CSV table of C-alpha atoms in Angstrom, one decimal:
chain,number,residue,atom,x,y,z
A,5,UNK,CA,40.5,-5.1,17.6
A,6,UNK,CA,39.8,-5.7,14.0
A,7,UNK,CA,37.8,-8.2,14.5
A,8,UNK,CA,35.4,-6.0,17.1
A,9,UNK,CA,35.1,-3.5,14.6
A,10,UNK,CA,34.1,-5.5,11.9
A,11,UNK,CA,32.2,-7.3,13.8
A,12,UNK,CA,29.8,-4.2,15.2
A,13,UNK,CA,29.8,-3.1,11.8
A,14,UNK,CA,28.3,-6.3,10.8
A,15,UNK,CA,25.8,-6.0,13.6
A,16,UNK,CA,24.8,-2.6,12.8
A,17,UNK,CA,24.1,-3.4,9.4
A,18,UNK,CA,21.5,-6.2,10.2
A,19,UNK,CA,19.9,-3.8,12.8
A,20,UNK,CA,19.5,-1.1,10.5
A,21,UNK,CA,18.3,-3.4,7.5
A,22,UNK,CA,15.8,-5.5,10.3
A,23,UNK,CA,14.1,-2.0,10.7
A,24,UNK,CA,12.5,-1.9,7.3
A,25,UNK,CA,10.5,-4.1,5.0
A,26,UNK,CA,11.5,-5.8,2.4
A,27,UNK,CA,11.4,-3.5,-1.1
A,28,UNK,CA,11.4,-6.7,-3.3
A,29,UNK,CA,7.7,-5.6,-4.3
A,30,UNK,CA,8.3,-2.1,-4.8
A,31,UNK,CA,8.3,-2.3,-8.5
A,32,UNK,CA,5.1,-3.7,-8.9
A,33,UNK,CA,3.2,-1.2,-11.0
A,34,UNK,CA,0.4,-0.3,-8.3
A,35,UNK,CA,-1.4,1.7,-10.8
A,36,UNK,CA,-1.5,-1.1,-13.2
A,37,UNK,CA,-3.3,-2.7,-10.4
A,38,UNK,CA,-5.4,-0.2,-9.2
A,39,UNK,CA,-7.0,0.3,-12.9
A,40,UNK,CA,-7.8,-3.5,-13.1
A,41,UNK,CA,-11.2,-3.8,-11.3
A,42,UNK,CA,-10.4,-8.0,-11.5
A,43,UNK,CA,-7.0,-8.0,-10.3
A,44,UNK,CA,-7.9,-5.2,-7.1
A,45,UNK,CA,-10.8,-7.1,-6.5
A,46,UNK,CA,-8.1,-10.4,-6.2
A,47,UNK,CA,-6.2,-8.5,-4.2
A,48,UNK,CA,-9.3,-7.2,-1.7
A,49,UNK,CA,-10.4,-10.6,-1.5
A,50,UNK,CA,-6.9,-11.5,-0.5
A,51,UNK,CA,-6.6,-9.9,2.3
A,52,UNK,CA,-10.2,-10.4,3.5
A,53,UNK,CA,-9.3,-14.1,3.4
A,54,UNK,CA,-12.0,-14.7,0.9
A,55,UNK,CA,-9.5,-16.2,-1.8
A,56,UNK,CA,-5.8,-17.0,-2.4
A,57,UNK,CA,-3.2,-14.6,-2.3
A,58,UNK,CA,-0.1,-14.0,-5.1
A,59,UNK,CA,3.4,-13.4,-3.4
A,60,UNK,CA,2.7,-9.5,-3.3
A,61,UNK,CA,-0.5,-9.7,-1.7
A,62,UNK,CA,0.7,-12.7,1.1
A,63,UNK,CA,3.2,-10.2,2.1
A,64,UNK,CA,1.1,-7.1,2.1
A,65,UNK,CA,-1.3,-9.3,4.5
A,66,UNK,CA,1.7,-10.3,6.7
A,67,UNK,CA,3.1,-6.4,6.6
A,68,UNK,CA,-0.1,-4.4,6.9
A,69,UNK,CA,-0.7,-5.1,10.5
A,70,UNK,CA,2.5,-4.3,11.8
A,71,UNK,CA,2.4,-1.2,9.2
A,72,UNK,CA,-0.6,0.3,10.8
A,73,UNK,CA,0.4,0.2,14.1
A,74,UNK,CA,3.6,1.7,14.0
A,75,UNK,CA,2.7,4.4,11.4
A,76,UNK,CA,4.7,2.9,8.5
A,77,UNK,CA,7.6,3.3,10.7
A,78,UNK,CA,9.6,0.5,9.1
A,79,UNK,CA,7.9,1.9,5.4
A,80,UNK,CA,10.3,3.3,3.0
A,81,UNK,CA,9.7,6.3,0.8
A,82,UNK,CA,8.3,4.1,-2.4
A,83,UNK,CA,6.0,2.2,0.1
A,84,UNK,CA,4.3,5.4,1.8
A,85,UNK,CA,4.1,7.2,-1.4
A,86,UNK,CA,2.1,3.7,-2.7
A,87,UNK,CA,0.2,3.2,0.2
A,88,UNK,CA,-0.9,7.0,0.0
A,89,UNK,CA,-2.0,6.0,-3.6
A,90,UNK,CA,-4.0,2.6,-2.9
A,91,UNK,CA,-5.5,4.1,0.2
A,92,UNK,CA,-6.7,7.4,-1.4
A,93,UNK,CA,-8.0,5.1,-4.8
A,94,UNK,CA,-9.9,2.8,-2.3
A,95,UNK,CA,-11.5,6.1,-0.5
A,96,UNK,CA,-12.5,7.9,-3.5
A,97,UNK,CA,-13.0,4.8,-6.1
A,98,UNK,CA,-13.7,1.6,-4.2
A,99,UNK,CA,-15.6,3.1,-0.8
A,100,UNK,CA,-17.3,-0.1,0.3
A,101,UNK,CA,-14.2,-2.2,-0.1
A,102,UNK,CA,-12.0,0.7,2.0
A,103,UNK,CA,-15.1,0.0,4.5
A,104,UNK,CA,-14.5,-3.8,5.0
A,105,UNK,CA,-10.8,-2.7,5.3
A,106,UNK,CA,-11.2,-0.8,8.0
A,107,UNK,CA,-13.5,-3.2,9.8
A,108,UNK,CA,-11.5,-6.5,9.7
A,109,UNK,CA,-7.8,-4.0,10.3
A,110,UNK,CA,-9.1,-1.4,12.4
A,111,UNK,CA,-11.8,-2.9,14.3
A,112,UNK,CA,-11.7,0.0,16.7
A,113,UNK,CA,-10.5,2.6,14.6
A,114,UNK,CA,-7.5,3.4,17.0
A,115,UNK,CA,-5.2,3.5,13.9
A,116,UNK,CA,-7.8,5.7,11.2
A,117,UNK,CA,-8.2,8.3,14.3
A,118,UNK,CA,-4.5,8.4,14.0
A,119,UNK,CA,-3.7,8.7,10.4
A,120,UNK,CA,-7.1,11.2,10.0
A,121,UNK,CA,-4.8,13.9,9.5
A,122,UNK,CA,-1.2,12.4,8.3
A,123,UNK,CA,-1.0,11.6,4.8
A,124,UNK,CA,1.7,10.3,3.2
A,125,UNK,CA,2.7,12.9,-0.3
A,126,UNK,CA,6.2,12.5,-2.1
A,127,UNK,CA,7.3,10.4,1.2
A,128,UNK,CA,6.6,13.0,3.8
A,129,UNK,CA,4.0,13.3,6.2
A,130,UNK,CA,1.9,16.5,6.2
């Protein structure tokens, strides 16, 4: 019996770790990025495929996709608080750039209809 319980513990601990992402990146200083016109621009042209990709930015790429269409689902706190942050800097700051986002990631704008009204503030969703 022991072994049952231990064992369904086991599983649900996978299962509840499988449902989020990774938070290996979440201490990369995002700001620190985001105020470095050379390194965002790396970073854009990452996941635009029009240059290579550092670690962070390969598993943004890999992440974003899945992200977006399940409403940051699998997000933690940290990573909708930073996502809020990028998105809103690329808005306000880098328009043209949030523009070829949109158009190679949300082709038909199913998921920017969706999050039109959801932002992400302190890791809640108003």
């Amino acid at each position: 019996m022991k072994i049952y319980i231990l064992l369904f513990a086991l599983v649900a601990i996978v299962c509840v770790t499988a449902e989020k992402y990774s938070s290996k990146y979440d201490d990369v200083d995002v700001d620190r990025i985001l105020q470095n016109n050379r390194v965002l621009t790396n970073y854009i042209k990452c996941m635009m495929d029009e240059g290579p990709c550092t670690n962070e930015g390969r598993e943004l790429k890999k992440t974003l996709p899945d992200a977006l269409s399940t409403n940051c689902s699998k997000c933690n706190e940290k990573q909708k608080i930073t996502s809020d942050k990028v998105i809103n800097h690329l808005k306000t700051k880098r328009p043209r750039d949030w523009d070829r986002l949109v158009a190679k990631y949300d082709p038909n704008g199913e998921y920017q209809k969706r999050y039109e009204n959801v932002t992400f503030q302190s890791g809640k969703e108003t």
